[in-house]
Amino acid sequence: MAEINMLQAINDALSIALESDENSILFGEDVGHFGGVFRATSGLQEKFGRDRCFNTPLTEQGIAGFANGLASNGMVAIAEIQFADYIFPAIDQIVNETAKFRYRSGNEFNVGGVTFRTPYGGGIAGGHYHSQSPEAYFTQTAGLKVVVPRNAYQAKGLLLASIRDPNPVIFFEPKRLYRANISEVPDEDYEIELGKAEVVRQGKDITLLAWGAQVEIVEKAADMAAKKGISCEIIDLRTLAPWDIDTLAASVKKTGRLLINHEAPLTGGFAGEIAATIQEECFLYLESPIARVCGLDTPYPLIHEKEYMPDALKTFEAIKATVNF
């Protein structure tokens, strides 16, 4: 297996998707000859032609509406929203059209062939318009799947599974890992099942849950905790909608404690939904309150990015407090 970064893995997945299904079309702002602002689509227009990989106008609502129209006519629409911060102009199309097509028609028609790819999160000094983590906005929308990879291997397998899933998917790509993460990735076509969490590390004292770039953060915190004799089990959620309740509940019943880490703000973040569900599922097993280590309830700050981030040290302190409760 070759060692490649996340951008290369995404590019490879897109190439396989376009090659394996002639009904698939890739489009978005600057995805054509330029190859995307991060170069995730580099070379794909040259390989598949302007009819199957092309630029759109700067209109996210138009991109989403166009994707819905293509998918409703049997095409496989792979749409890029250049930054997740720019997905909000498209939210009406995604929430009120993409998510509800199948329901409103009694399964007579659908737009299950839509996948929205979008870079999200901070860590690149992008400021408040290029650093947000809006995944929780979409997890409460029935009819959508929400997927977040943590490394290059996952990015390829989860993206191919998302494109081929019979439901619309929003695929959030942690952009600070685009070139920072290098993994062994098979050359061949493969998929990773959606809706299944991964137990990254076994432990017995506390369960740490994260997704995307934050998995690496909780791994560092777990290493710090291990030096204090605290054994951490680490779970990567991978799919936020639908999320794998069974795997997480089984872990919490074993450890008796749970800490959830995500980059999005604390209030209204997906950690709150997870905490409420696990409290219902595991109440009699919990040895301490469920902890959340998240971003701040402020606009994403440029010069105070390090203070904003739910980093390994904040997570380590929360681990100690939870275990010693």
CSV table of C-alpha atoms in Angstrom, one decimal:
chain,number,residue,atom,x,y,z
A,1,MET,CA,0.0,0.0,0.0
A,2,ALA,CA,1.2,3.5,-0.8
A,3,GLU,CA,1.6,6.1,1.9
A,4,ILE,CA,-0.4,9.2,0.8
A,5,ASN,CA,-2.0,12.2,2.5
A,6,MET,CA,-5.7,12.9,2.9
A,7,LEU,CA,-5.9,15.1,-0.2
A,8,GLN,CA,-4.4,12.4,-2.4
A,9,ALA,CA,-6.8,9.8,-0.9
A,10,ILE,CA,-9.8,12.0,-1.6
A,11,ASN,CA,-8.6,12.6,-5.1
A,12,ASP,CA,-8.1,8.9,-5.6
A,13,ALA,CA,-11.6,8.2,-4.3
A,14,LEU,CA,-13.1,10.7,-6.6
A,15,SER,CA,-11.2,9.3,-9.6
A,16,ILE,CA,-12.5,5.8,-8.8
A,17,ALA,CA,-16.1,7.0,-8.4
A,18,LEU,CA,-16.0,8.8,-11.7
A,19,GLU,CA,-14.3,5.9,-13.5
A,20,SER,CA,-16.6,3.2,-12.1
A,21,ASP,CA,-19.9,5.0,-12.8
A,22,GLU,CA,-20.4,7.0,-15.9
A,23,ASN,CA,-23.5,8.7,-14.4
A,24,SER,CA,-21.3,10.4,-11.7
A,25,ILE,CA,-20.5,14.1,-12.1
A,26,LEU,CA,-18.2,16.3,-10.0
A,27,PHE,CA,-18.7,20.0,-9.7
A,28,GLY,CA,-18.1,23.1,-7.5
A,29,GLU,CA,-16.3,26.3,-7.3
A,30,ASP,CA,-12.8,26.0,-8.9
A,31,VAL,CA,-12.8,22.2,-9.0
A,32,GLY,CA,-12.0,22.1,-12.7
A,33,HIS,CA,-8.7,22.9,-14.2
A,34,PHE,CA,-7.6,24.7,-11.0
A,35,GLY,CA,-8.1,21.5,-9.0
A,36,GLY,CA,-9.9,23.1,-6.1
A,37,VAL,CA,-8.7,25.6,-3.6
A,38,PHE,CA,-6.9,22.7,-1.7
A,39,ARG,CA,-6.2,20.8,-4.9
A,40,ALA,CA,-8.4,17.8,-3.9
A,41,THR,CA,-9.7,17.6,-7.5
A,42,SER,CA,-6.4,18.2,-9.2
A,43,GLY,CA,-6.2,16.5,-12.6
A,44,LEU,CA,-9.7,15.1,-12.7
A,45,GLN,CA,-11.0,17.5,-15.4
A,46,GLU,CA,-8.1,16.6,-17.6
A,47,LYS,CA,-8.8,12.9,-17.0
A,48,PHE,CA,-12.6,12.9,-17.3
A,49,GLY,CA,-13.4,16.0,-19.4
A,50,ARG,CA,-15.3,19.2,-18.8
A,51,ASP,CA,-18.7,17.4,-19.0
A,52,ARG,CA,-18.0,15.4,-15.9
A,53,CYS,CA,-15.8,17.7,-13.8
A,54,PHE,CA,-16.5,21.4,-14.0
A,55,ASN,CA,-16.6,24.8,-12.3
A,56,THR,CA,-19.8,26.3,-11.1
A,57,PRO,CA,-20.7,30.0,-10.4
A,58,LEU,CA,-20.1,31.3,-6.9
A,59,THR,CA,-23.5,30.3,-5.6
A,60,GLU,CA,-23.8,27.6,-3.0
A,61,GLN,CA,-27.6,27.5,-3.1
A,62,GLY,CA,-27.2,27.0,-6.9
A,63,ILE,CA,-24.7,24.2,-6.4
A,64,ALA,CA,-27.0,22.4,-4.0
A,65,GLY,CA,-30.1,22.9,-6.2
A,66,PHE,CA,-28.2,21.8,-9.3
A,67,ALA,CA,-27.1,18.7,-7.4
A,68,ASN,CA,-30.7,17.9,-6.4
A,69,GLY,CA,-31.9,18.3,-10.0
A,70,LEU,CA,-29.2,15.9,-11.3
A,71,ALA,CA,-29.8,13.3,-8.6
A,72,SER,CA,-33.5,13.4,-9.1
A,73,ASN,CA,-32.9,12.4,-12.7
A,74,GLY,CA,-30.7,9.4,-11.8
A,75,MET,CA,-27.3,11.0,-11.9
A,76,VAL,CA,-24.7,10.7,-9.2
A,77,ALA,CA,-23.9,14.3,-8.1
A,78,ILE,CA,-20.7,14.9,-6.2
A,79,ALA,CA,-20.8,18.6,-5.2
A,80,GLU,CA,-18.0,20.5,-3.5
A,81,ILE,CA,-18.8,23.4,-1.1
A,82,GLN,CA,-15.5,25.2,-1.0
A,83,PHE,CA,-15.5,25.8,2.7
A,84,ALA,CA,-18.1,24.5,5.2
A,85,ASP,CA,-18.5,28.1,6.4
A,86,TYR,CA,-20.1,28.7,3.0
A,87,ILE,CA,-22.7,25.9,3.3
A,88,PHE,CA,-25.2,28.2,5.0
A,89,PRO,CA,-26.5,29.8,1.8
A,90,ALA,CA,-27.3,26.3,0.6
A,91,ILE,CA,-29.0,25.2,3.8
A,92,ASP,CA,-32.5,25.7,2.5
A,93,GLN,CA,-31.8,23.4,-0.5
A,94,ILE,CA,-30.1,20.8,1.6
A,95,VAL,CA,-32.5,20.7,4.6
A,96,ASN,CA,-35.8,21.4,2.8
A,97,GLU,CA,-35.1,19.7,-0.5
A,98,THR,CA,-32.3,17.2,-0.4
A,99,ALA,CA,-33.3,15.7,2.9
A,100,LYS,CA,-37.0,15.6,2.2
A,101,PHE,CA,-37.3,14.5,-1.5
A,102,ARG,CA,-37.8,10.8,-0.7
A,103,TYR,CA,-40.2,11.5,2.2
A,104,ARG,CA,-42.5,13.9,0.5
A,105,SER,CA,-42.9,11.6,-2.5
A,106,GLY,CA,-43.7,8.5,-0.6
A,107,ASN,CA,-40.5,7.0,-2.0
A,108,GLU,CA,-41.6,7.6,-5.6
A,109,PHE,CA,-38.5,9.8,-6.2
A,110,ASN,CA,-35.4,10.8,-4.3
A,111,VAL,CA,-32.0,12.5,-4.5
A,112,GLY,CA,-30.0,9.7,-2.8
A,113,GLY,CA,-27.3,10.2,-5.4
A,114,VAL,CA,-26.1,13.5,-3.8
A,115,THR,CA,-22.9,13.8,-1.9
A,116,PHE,CA,-21.8,17.2,-0.6
A,117,ARG,CA,-18.0,17.4,0.1
A,118,THR,CA,-16.8,20.3,2.2
A,119,PRO,CA,-13.6,21.2,4.2
A,120,TYR,CA,-14.4,22.1,7.8
A,121,GLY,CA,-12.7,23.1,11.0
A,122,GLY,CA,-9.8,25.2,12.1
A,123,GLY,CA,-6.1,24.9,12.6
A,124,ILE,CA,-5.0,26.7,9.4
A,125,ALA,CA,-5.3,30.3,10.7
A,126,GLY,CA,-8.4,30.9,8.6
A,127,GLY,CA,-10.2,33.1,10.9
A,128,HIS,CA,-14.0,33.2,11.5
A,129,TYR,CA,-15.1,32.6,7.9
A,130,HIS,CA,-12.9,29.7,7.1
A,131,SER,CA,-12.7,27.7,10.3
A,132,GLN,CA,-16.2,26.7,11.5
A,133,SER,CA,-17.4,23.2,12.3
A,134,PRO,CA,-21.1,23.2,11.4
A,135,GLU,CA,-21.7,19.4,11.5
A,136,ALA,CA,-24.3,19.6,14.3
A,137,TYR,CA,-26.7,21.8,12.2
A,138,PHE,CA,-27.3,18.8,9.9
A,139,THR,CA,-27.4,15.9,12.4
A,140,GLN,CA,-31.0,16.8,13.4
A,141,THR,CA,-32.2,16.8,9.8
A,142,ALA,CA,-33.9,13.5,9.0
A,143,GLY,CA,-32.9,12.2,5.6
A,144,LEU,CA,-29.2,13.2,5.6
A,145,LYS,CA,-26.2,11.2,6.6
A,146,VAL,CA,-23.2,13.1,8.1
A,147,VAL,CA,-19.7,11.6,7.8
A,148,VAL,CA,-16.3,12.8,9.0
A,149,PRO,CA,-13.0,10.9,8.3
A,150,ARG,CA,-9.9,11.2,10.6
A,151,ASN,CA,-7.2,10.0,8.2
A,152,ALA,CA,-6.3,9.3,4.6
A,153,TYR,CA,-7.4,5.6,4.8
A,154,GLN,CA,-10.8,6.6,6.1
A,155,ALA,CA,-11.2,9.5,3.7
A,156,LYS,CA,-11.0,7.2,0.7
A,157,GLY,CA,-13.1,4.4,2.0
A,158,LEU,CA,-15.8,6.6,3.6
A,159,LEU,CA,-16.0,8.9,0.6
A,160,LEU,CA,-16.6,6.0,-1.8
A,161,ALA,CA,-19.2,4.6,0.6
A,162,SER,CA,-20.8,8.0,0.8
A,163,ILE,CA,-21.0,8.5,-3.0
A,164,ARG,CA,-22.5,5.0,-3.4
A,165,ASP,CA,-24.9,5.2,-0.5
A,166,PRO,CA,-28.6,5.5,-1.5
A,167,ASN,CA,-29.1,8.5,0.7
A,168,PRO,CA,-27.8,12.0,0.5
A,169,VAL,CA,-24.5,12.5,2.5
A,170,ILE,CA,-22.7,15.5,3.8
A,171,PHE,CA,-19.0,14.6,3.9
A,172,PHE,CA,-17.0,16.9,6.1
A,173,GLU,CA,-13.3,16.9,5.5
A,174,PRO,CA,-11.0,18.1,8.4
A,175,LYS,CA,-8.8,20.5,6.3
A,176,ARG,CA,-6.0,20.8,8.8
A,177,LEU,CA,-5.3,17.1,8.1
A,178,TYR,CA,-5.3,17.5,4.3
A,179,ARG,CA,-1.5,17.4,4.1
A,180,ALA,CA,-0.7,16.7,7.8
A,181,ASN,CA,-2.1,13.2,7.8
A,182,ILE,CA,-0.3,10.4,5.9
A,183,SER,CA,-1.6,6.9,6.0
A,184,GLU,CA,-1.2,3.6,4.2
A,185,VAL,CA,-4.0,3.5,1.7
A,186,PRO,CA,-4.8,0.6,-0.7
A,187,ASP,CA,-4.6,1.4,-4.4
A,188,GLU,CA,-7.8,-0.6,-5.1
A,189,ASP,CA,-11.4,0.4,-4.7
A,190,TYR,CA,-12.8,-0.2,-1.1
A,191,GLU,CA,-15.5,1.1,1.1
A,192,ILE,CA,-15.8,1.6,4.9
A,193,GLU,CA,-19.3,1.0,6.2
A,194,LEU,CA,-21.2,4.2,7.2
A,195,GLY,CA,-22.9,4.3,10.6
A,196,LYS,CA,-20.2,2.3,12.4
A,197,ALA,CA,-17.8,3.8,15.0
A,198,GLU,CA,-14.2,2.5,15.4
A,199,VAL,CA,-12.6,1.5,18.6
A,200,VAL,CA,-9.2,3.1,18.1
A,201,ARG,CA,-7.7,2.0,21.5
A,202,GLN,CA,-8.8,-0.3,24.2
A,203,GLY,CA,-9.0,1.0,27.8
A,204,LYS,CA,-10.7,0.4,31.1
A,205,ASP,CA,-11.0,3.7,33.1
A,206,ILE,CA,-12.7,6.2,30.7
A,207,THR,CA,-14.0,6.4,27.2
A,208,LEU,CA,-12.9,9.2,25.0
A,209,LEU,CA,-15.0,10.0,21.9
A,210,ALA,CA,-14.1,12.2,19.0
A,211,TRP,CA,-14.2,12.5,15.2
A,212,GLY,CA,-12.1,14.0,12.4
A,213,ALA,CA,-9.0,15.8,13.4
A,214,GLN,CA,-9.9,15.7,17.1
A,215,VAL,CA,-9.2,12.0,17.3
A,216,GLU,CA,-5.5,12.7,17.2
A,217,ILE,CA,-6.0,15.3,20.0
A,218,VAL,CA,-7.7,12.7,22.3
A,219,GLU,CA,-4.9,10.2,21.5
A,220,LYS,CA,-2.3,12.7,22.8
A,221,ALA,CA,-4.4,13.3,25.9
A,222,ALA,CA,-4.7,9.6,26.5
A,223,ASP,CA,-0.9,9.3,26.2
A,224,MET,CA,-0.6,12.0,28.9
A,225,ALA,CA,-3.2,10.2,31.1
A,226,ALA,CA,-1.4,6.9,30.7
A,227,LYS,CA,1.6,8.4,32.4
A,228,LYS,CA,-0.7,9.0,35.4
A,229,GLY,CA,-1.9,5.5,35.4
A,230,ILE,CA,-5.3,6.2,33.7
A,231,SER,CA,-6.3,3.8,31.0
A,232,CYS,CA,-8.3,5.4,28.2
A,233,GLU,CA,-10.5,3.8,25.6
A,234,ILE,CA,-10.7,5.8,22.4
A,235,ILE,CA,-13.6,5.7,19.9
A,236,ASP,CA,-13.8,7.5,16.6
A,237,LEU,CA,-17.4,8.1,15.7
A,238,ARG,CA,-16.8,8.5,11.9
A,239,THR,CA,-20.5,8.9,11.1
A,240,LEU,CA,-22.5,11.4,13.1
A,241,ALA,CA,-25.9,10.7,11.4
A,242,PRO,CA,-26.8,7.9,12.0
A,243,TRP,CA,-24.3,7.5,14.9
A,244,ASP,CA,-23.3,4.2,16.4
A,245,ILE,CA,-25.0,4.2,19.8
A,246,ASP,CA,-24.3,0.5,20.5
A,247,THR,CA,-20.5,0.7,20.2
A,248,LEU,CA,-20.3,3.7,22.4
A,249,ALA,CA,-22.7,2.4,25.0
A,250,ALA,CA,-20.9,-0.9,25.3
A,251,SER,CA,-17.6,1.0,25.9
A,252,VAL,CA,-19.2,3.3,28.6
A,253,LYS,CA,-20.7,0.3,30.3
A,254,LYS,CA,-17.2,-1.1,30.6
A,255,THR,CA,-15.4,2.1,31.7
A,256,GLY,CA,-18.1,3.9,33.6
A,257,ARG,CA,-17.0,7.3,32.3
A,258,LEU,CA,-17.2,9.3,29.0
A,259,LEU,CA,-15.5,12.4,27.7
A,260,ILE,CA,-16.6,13.8,24.3
A,261,ASN,CA,-14.3,16.1,22.4
A,262,HIS,CA,-15.3,18.2,19.4
A,263,GLU,CA,-14.1,21.4,17.8
A,264,ALA,CA,-17.5,23.0,17.3
A,265,PRO,CA,-18.8,25.3,20.1
A,266,LEU,CA,-20.1,23.7,23.3
A,267,THR,CA,-23.7,25.0,23.2
A,268,GLY,CA,-25.7,23.1,20.7
A,269,GLY,CA,-22.8,20.9,19.7
A,270,PHE,CA,-23.3,17.2,18.9
A,271,ALA,CA,-21.7,16.2,22.2
A,272,GLY,CA,-24.8,17.3,23.9
A,273,GLU,CA,-26.9,14.8,21.9
A,274,ILE,CA,-24.4,12.1,22.6
A,275,ALA,CA,-24.3,12.8,26.3
A,276,ALA,CA,-28.1,12.8,26.6
A,277,THR,CA,-28.4,9.4,24.8
A,278,ILE,CA,-25.6,7.8,26.8
A,279,GLN,CA,-27.2,9.0,30.0
A,280,GLU,CA,-30.4,7.2,29.0
A,281,GLU,CA,-28.5,4.1,27.9
A,282,CYS,CA,-25.9,3.8,30.6
A,283,PHE,CA,-27.2,5.7,33.6
A,284,LEU,CA,-26.7,2.9,36.2
A,285,TYR,CA,-23.1,2.4,34.9
A,286,LEU,CA,-21.8,5.9,35.1
A,287,GLU,CA,-19.3,6.7,37.8
A,288,SER,CA,-19.1,10.4,37.0
A,289,PRO,CA,-20.9,13.1,34.9
A,290,ILE,CA,-20.3,13.0,31.2
A,291,ALA,CA,-17.6,15.5,30.3
A,292,ARG,CA,-17.5,17.7,27.2
A,293,VAL,CA,-14.3,19.4,25.9
A,294,CYS,CA,-15.3,21.6,23.0
A,295,GLY,CA,-14.8,24.9,21.2
A,296,LEU,CA,-15.8,28.2,22.8
A,297,ASP,CA,-19.2,29.8,22.4
A,298,THR,CA,-17.7,32.7,20.4
A,299,PRO,CA,-17.0,33.4,16.7
A,300,TYR,CA,-13.9,31.5,15.7
A,301,PRO,CA,-11.0,33.9,16.7
A,302,LEU,CA,-8.0,34.4,14.4
A,303,ILE,CA,-5.3,35.5,16.8
A,304,HIS,CA,-6.6,33.4,19.7
A,305,GLU,CA,-7.1,30.2,17.7
A,306,LYS,CA,-4.9,28.2,20.1
A,307,GLU,CA,-7.0,29.4,23.1
A,308,TYR,CA,-10.2,28.4,21.2
A,309,MET,CA,-9.2,24.9,20.3
A,310,PRO,CA,-10.1,21.9,22.6
A,311,ASP,CA,-6.6,20.7,22.7
A,312,ALA,CA,-4.8,17.8,24.3
A,313,LEU,CA,-4.0,19.6,27.6
A,314,LYS,CA,-7.6,20.7,28.1
A,315,THR,CA,-8.7,17.2,27.4
A,316,PHE,CA,-6.1,15.7,29.8
A,317,GLU,CA,-7.3,18.0,32.6
A,318,ALA,CA,-10.9,16.9,32.0
A,319,ILE,CA,-9.9,13.3,32.0
A,320,LYS,CA,-8.3,13.7,35.4
A,321,ALA,CA,-11.3,15.6,36.8
A,322,THR,CA,-13.7,12.9,35.5
A,323,VAL,CA,-11.7,10.0,36.8
A,324,ASN,CA,-11.2,11.6,40.2
A,325,PHE,CA,-14.8,12.8,40.5
